[in-house]
PDB file of C-alpha atoms in Angstrom:
ATOM      1  CA  MET A  26      15.469  10.290 -13.072  1.00 82.00           C
ATOM      2  CA  SER A  27      14.043   7.096 -11.522  1.00 90.00           C
ATOM      3  CA  VAL A  28      10.302   6.314 -11.815  1.00 93.00           C
ATOM      4  CA  THR A  29       9.886   6.834  -7.997  1.00 93.00           C
ATOM      5  CA  SER A  30      11.181  10.100  -8.054  1.00 94.00           C
ATOM      6  CA  GLU A  31       9.443  11.496 -10.975  1.00 95.00           C
ATOM      7  CA  ARG A  32       6.003   9.860  -9.457  1.00 94.00           C
ATOM      8  CA  MET A  33       6.558  11.085  -6.210  1.00 95.00           C
ATOM      9  CA  LYS A  34       7.402  14.639  -7.427  1.00 95.00           C
ATOM     10  CA  LYS A  35       4.214  14.649  -9.461  1.00 94.00           C
ATOM     11  CA  GLN A  36       1.765  13.163  -6.871  1.00 94.00           C
ATOM     12  CA  ARG A  37       3.383  15.981  -4.496  1.00 95.00           C
ATOM     13  CA  LYS A  38       2.242  18.510  -7.042  1.00 95.00           C
ATOM     14  CA  ILE A  39      -1.192  17.184  -7.630  1.00 93.00           C
ATOM     15  CA  LYS A  40      -1.850  17.178  -3.782  1.00 92.00           C
ATOM     16  CA  LYS A  41      -0.474  20.771  -3.873  1.00 94.00           C
ATOM     17  CA  LEU A  42       2.026  20.206  -1.150  1.00 94.00           C
ATOM     18  CA  THR A  43       5.518  21.322  -0.827  1.00 95.00           C
ATOM     19  CA  GLN A  44       8.613  19.465  -0.047  1.00 95.00           C
ATOM     20  CA  THR A  45       8.355  20.738   3.504  1.00 95.00           C
ATOM     21  CA  SER A  46       4.986  19.896   4.022  1.00 94.00           C
ATOM     22  CA  LEU A  47       5.469  16.420   2.873  1.00 94.00           C
ATOM     23  CA  ALA A  48       8.139  16.111   4.972  1.00 94.00           C
ATOM     24  CA  GLU A  49       6.261  17.120   8.182  1.00 93.00           C
ATOM     25  CA  LEU A  50       3.767  14.699   7.061  1.00 92.00           C
ATOM     26  CA  VAL A  51       6.070  11.675   7.041  1.00 92.00           C
ATOM     27  CA  ASN A  52       8.081  12.938   9.996  1.00 91.00           C
ATOM     28  CA  SER A  53      11.251  13.637   7.832  1.00 92.00           C
ATOM     29  CA  SER A  54      13.238  16.741   6.527  1.00 94.00           C
ATOM     30  CA  ARG A  55      12.574  18.797   3.426  1.00 95.00           C
ATOM     31  CA  SER A  56      16.095  18.043   2.437  1.00 95.00           C
ATOM     32  CA  SER A  57      15.540  14.123   2.603  1.00 94.00           C
ATOM     33  CA  ILE A  58      12.245  14.533   0.548  1.00 95.00           C
ATOM     34  CA  ALA A  59      14.449  16.685  -2.144  1.00 96.00           C
ATOM     35  CA  GLN A  60      17.097  14.050  -2.324  1.00 96.00           C
ATOM     36  CA  ILE A  61      14.759  11.419  -3.027  1.00 95.00           C
ATOM     37  CA  GLU A  62      13.207  13.557  -5.726  1.00 95.00           C
ATOM     38  CA  THR A  63      16.444  14.080  -7.148  1.00 95.00           C
ATOM     39  CA  ASP A  64      17.524  10.545  -6.882  1.00 93.00           C
ATOM     40  CA  LYS A  65      20.233  11.272  -4.596  1.00 94.00           C
ATOM     41  CA  TYR A  66      18.970   8.955  -2.213  1.00 91.00           C
ATOM     42  CA  THR A  67      16.559   5.838  -2.386  1.00 91.00           C
ATOM     43  CA  PRO A  68      14.145   5.680   0.512  1.00 92.00           C
ATOM     44  CA  SER A  69      13.656   2.586   2.799  1.00 91.00           C
ATOM     45  CA  TYR A  70      10.281   0.623   1.945  1.00 90.00           C
ATOM     46  CA  ALA A  71       9.043   1.977   5.126  1.00 90.00           C
ATOM     47  CA  MET A  72       9.718   5.366   4.105  1.00 92.00           C
ATOM     48  CA  LEU A  73       8.278   5.022   0.662  1.00 93.00           C
ATOM     49  CA  SER A  74       5.168   3.767   2.514  1.00 91.00           C
ATOM     50  CA  LEU A  75       4.723   6.689   4.697  1.00 92.00           C
ATOM     51  CA  ILE A  76       5.057   8.918   1.314  1.00 94.00           C
ATOM     52  CA  ALA A  77       2.401   6.770  -0.486  1.00 93.00           C
ATOM     53  CA  ASP A  78       0.147   7.516   2.309  1.00 91.00           C
ATOM     54  CA  ALA A  79       0.566  10.787   2.415  1.00 92.00           C
ATOM     55  CA  LEU A  80       0.382  11.445  -1.129  1.00 93.00           C
ATOM     56  CA  ASP A  81      -2.955   8.893  -0.902  1.00 90.00           C
ATOM     57  CA  THR A  82      -1.428   6.602  -3.279  1.00 92.00           C
ATOM     58  CA  THR A  83       0.291   3.258  -3.459  1.00 92.00           C
ATOM     59  CA  VAL A  84       3.993   2.143  -3.198  1.00 92.00           C
ATOM     60  CA  ASP A  85       3.712  -0.029  -6.088  1.00 91.00           C
ATOM     61  CA  TYR A  86       2.373   3.094  -8.220  1.00 93.00           C
ATOM     62  CA  LEU A  87       5.497   5.171  -6.737  1.00 94.00           C
ATOM     63  CA  GLN A  88       7.719   2.146  -7.824  1.00 93.00           C
ATOM     64  CA  GLY A  89       6.633   2.060 -11.328  1.00 91.00           C
ATOM     65  CA  LYS A  90       4.929  -1.633 -10.717  1.00 91.00           C
ATOM     66  CA  THR A  91       1.290  -0.272 -11.865  1.00 88.00           C
ATOM     67  CA  ASP A  92       0.174   2.986 -13.616  1.00 88.00           C
ATOM     68  CA  SER A  93      -2.695   3.569 -11.480  1.00 86.00           C
ATOM     69  CA  PRO A  94      -2.155   6.181  -8.751  1.00 87.00           C
ATOM     70  CA  LEU A  95      -5.229   5.169  -7.114  1.00 84.00           C
ATOM     71  CA  LYS A  96      -5.707   2.998  -4.131  1.00 79.00           C
ATOM     72  CA  ALA A  97      -7.830  -0.070  -4.631  1.00 68.00           C
ATOM     73  CA  PRO A  98     -11.235   0.492  -2.343  1.00 56.00           C
ATOM     74  CA  ALA A  99     -11.725  -2.033   0.326  1.00 47.00           C
ATOM     75  CA  VAL A 100     -15.008  -3.820  -0.265  1.00 50.00           C
ATOM     76  CA  ASP A 101     -16.880  -5.376   2.638  1.00 47.00           C
ATOM     77  CA  ASN A 102     -19.018  -8.624   2.497  1.00 51.00           C
ATOM     78  CA  ASN A 103     -22.111  -6.714   0.722  1.00 50.00           C
ATOM     79  CA  GLY A 104     -19.600  -5.422  -2.285  1.00 52.00           C
ATOM     80  CA  ASP A 105     -20.085  -1.980  -0.416  1.00 50.00           C
ATOM     81  CA  GLU A 106     -16.777   0.188  -0.338  1.00 54.00           C
ATOM     82  CA  ASN A 107     -16.988   1.321   3.099  1.00 58.00           C
ATOM     83  CA  GLU A 108     -14.720   0.116   5.407  1.00 65.00           C
ATOM     84  CA  PRO A 109     -10.933  -0.878   4.989  1.00 69.00           C
ATOM     85  CA  LEU A 110      -9.410  -4.170   5.575  1.00 65.00           C
ATOM     86  CA  THR A 111      -8.004  -4.940   9.088  1.00 70.00           C
ATOM     87  CA  PRO A 112      -4.490  -5.433   9.408  1.00 64.00           C
ATOM     88  CA  ASN A 113      -5.284  -9.253   9.841  1.00 65.00           C
ATOM     89  CA  GLN A 114      -7.529  -9.307   6.930  1.00 69.00           C
ATOM     90  CA  ARG A 115      -4.790  -7.659   4.874  1.00 62.00           C
ATOM     91  CA  HIS A 116      -2.140 -10.079   5.812  1.00 58.00           C
ATOM     92  CA  ILE A 117      -4.295 -12.853   4.623  1.00 63.00           C
ATOM     93  CA  ALA A 118      -5.265 -11.186   1.412  1.00 66.00           C
ATOM     94  CA  TYR A 119      -2.011 -10.441   0.462  1.00 56.00           C
ATOM     95  CA  SER A 120      -0.656 -13.952   1.370  1.00 62.00           C
ATOM     96  CA  ILE A 121      -2.533 -15.673  -0.991  1.00 64.00           C
ATOM     97  CA  ASP A 122      -0.809 -16.599  -4.251  1.00 67.00           C
ATOM     98  CA  PRO A 123      -2.662 -15.119  -7.273  1.00 65.00           C
ATOM     99  CA  ASP A 124      -1.636 -18.516  -9.197  1.00 70.00           C
ATOM    100  CA  VAL A 125      -3.694 -20.754  -7.154  1.00 67.00           C
ATOM    101  CA  SER A 126      -6.577 -22.272  -8.291  1.00 72.00           C
ATOM    102  CA  ASP A 127     -10.333 -21.713  -7.333  1.00 72.00           C
ATOM    103  CA  GLU A 128     -10.197 -24.862  -5.396  1.00 78.00           C
ATOM    104  CA  GLU A 129      -7.052 -24.248  -3.485  1.00 76.00           C
ATOM    105  CA  ARG A 130      -8.346 -20.666  -2.759  1.00 72.00           C
ATOM    106  CA  GLU A 131     -11.404 -22.202  -1.241  1.00 75.00           C
ATOM    107  CA  ASP A 132      -9.450 -24.682   0.877  1.00 78.00           C
ATOM    108  CA  ILE A 133      -7.357 -21.495   1.988  1.00 74.00           C
ATOM    109  CA  ILE A 134     -10.565 -19.690   2.934  1.00 73.00           C
ATOM    110  CA  LYS A 135     -12.216 -22.727   4.998  1.00 79.00           C
ATOM    111  CA  MET A 136      -9.019 -22.891   6.842  1.00 78.00           C
ATOM    112  CA  VAL A 137      -8.812 -19.498   7.767  1.00 73.00           C
ATOM    113  CA  GLN A 138     -12.526 -19.338   8.885  1.00 76.00           C
ATOM    114  CA  LEU A 139     -11.987 -22.531  10.851  1.00 78.00           C
ATOM    115  CA  ALA A 140      -8.881 -20.984  12.776  1.00 75.00           C
ATOM    116  CA  MET A 141     -11.176 -17.991  13.228  1.00 72.00           C
ATOM    117  CA  LYS A 142     -13.803 -19.895  14.635  1.00 75.00           C
ATOM    118  CA  HIS A 143     -11.390 -21.549  17.138  1.00 75.00           C
ATOM    119  CA  ARG A 144      -9.354 -18.320  17.501  1.00 69.00           C
ATOM    120  CA  ARG A 145      -5.972 -20.523  16.586  1.00 55.00           C
ATOM    121  CA  ARG A 146      -3.130 -19.135  14.350  1.00 54.00           C
ATOM    122  CA  ILE A 147      -2.453 -20.749  11.376  1.00 49.00           C
TER     123      ILE A 147
END
């Protein structure tokens, strides 16, 4: 059994969902969910993303890229864990290479702030 199928089934059971109820949440069929859980079918990234959302976890966890099933909380400017990031904020956050230096990161932030100020696309 693949990591994805094992973790998907485990999270589904933790959430006390049947294959049918999970299928309804992701607008799919029970047989599709069963095929994913038994490694007879590999879901697309889009489907895996829907499943991860329904199971309140991440695609990275389901794929075995991380061992934490918890979603990382969004943190606002004050450090409070309140509002999730907007799609544009997520796009910017995910597009920053983790290997860039602090100086390069500051330059990127300044560039984004300038673009936002003038409402221009980067």
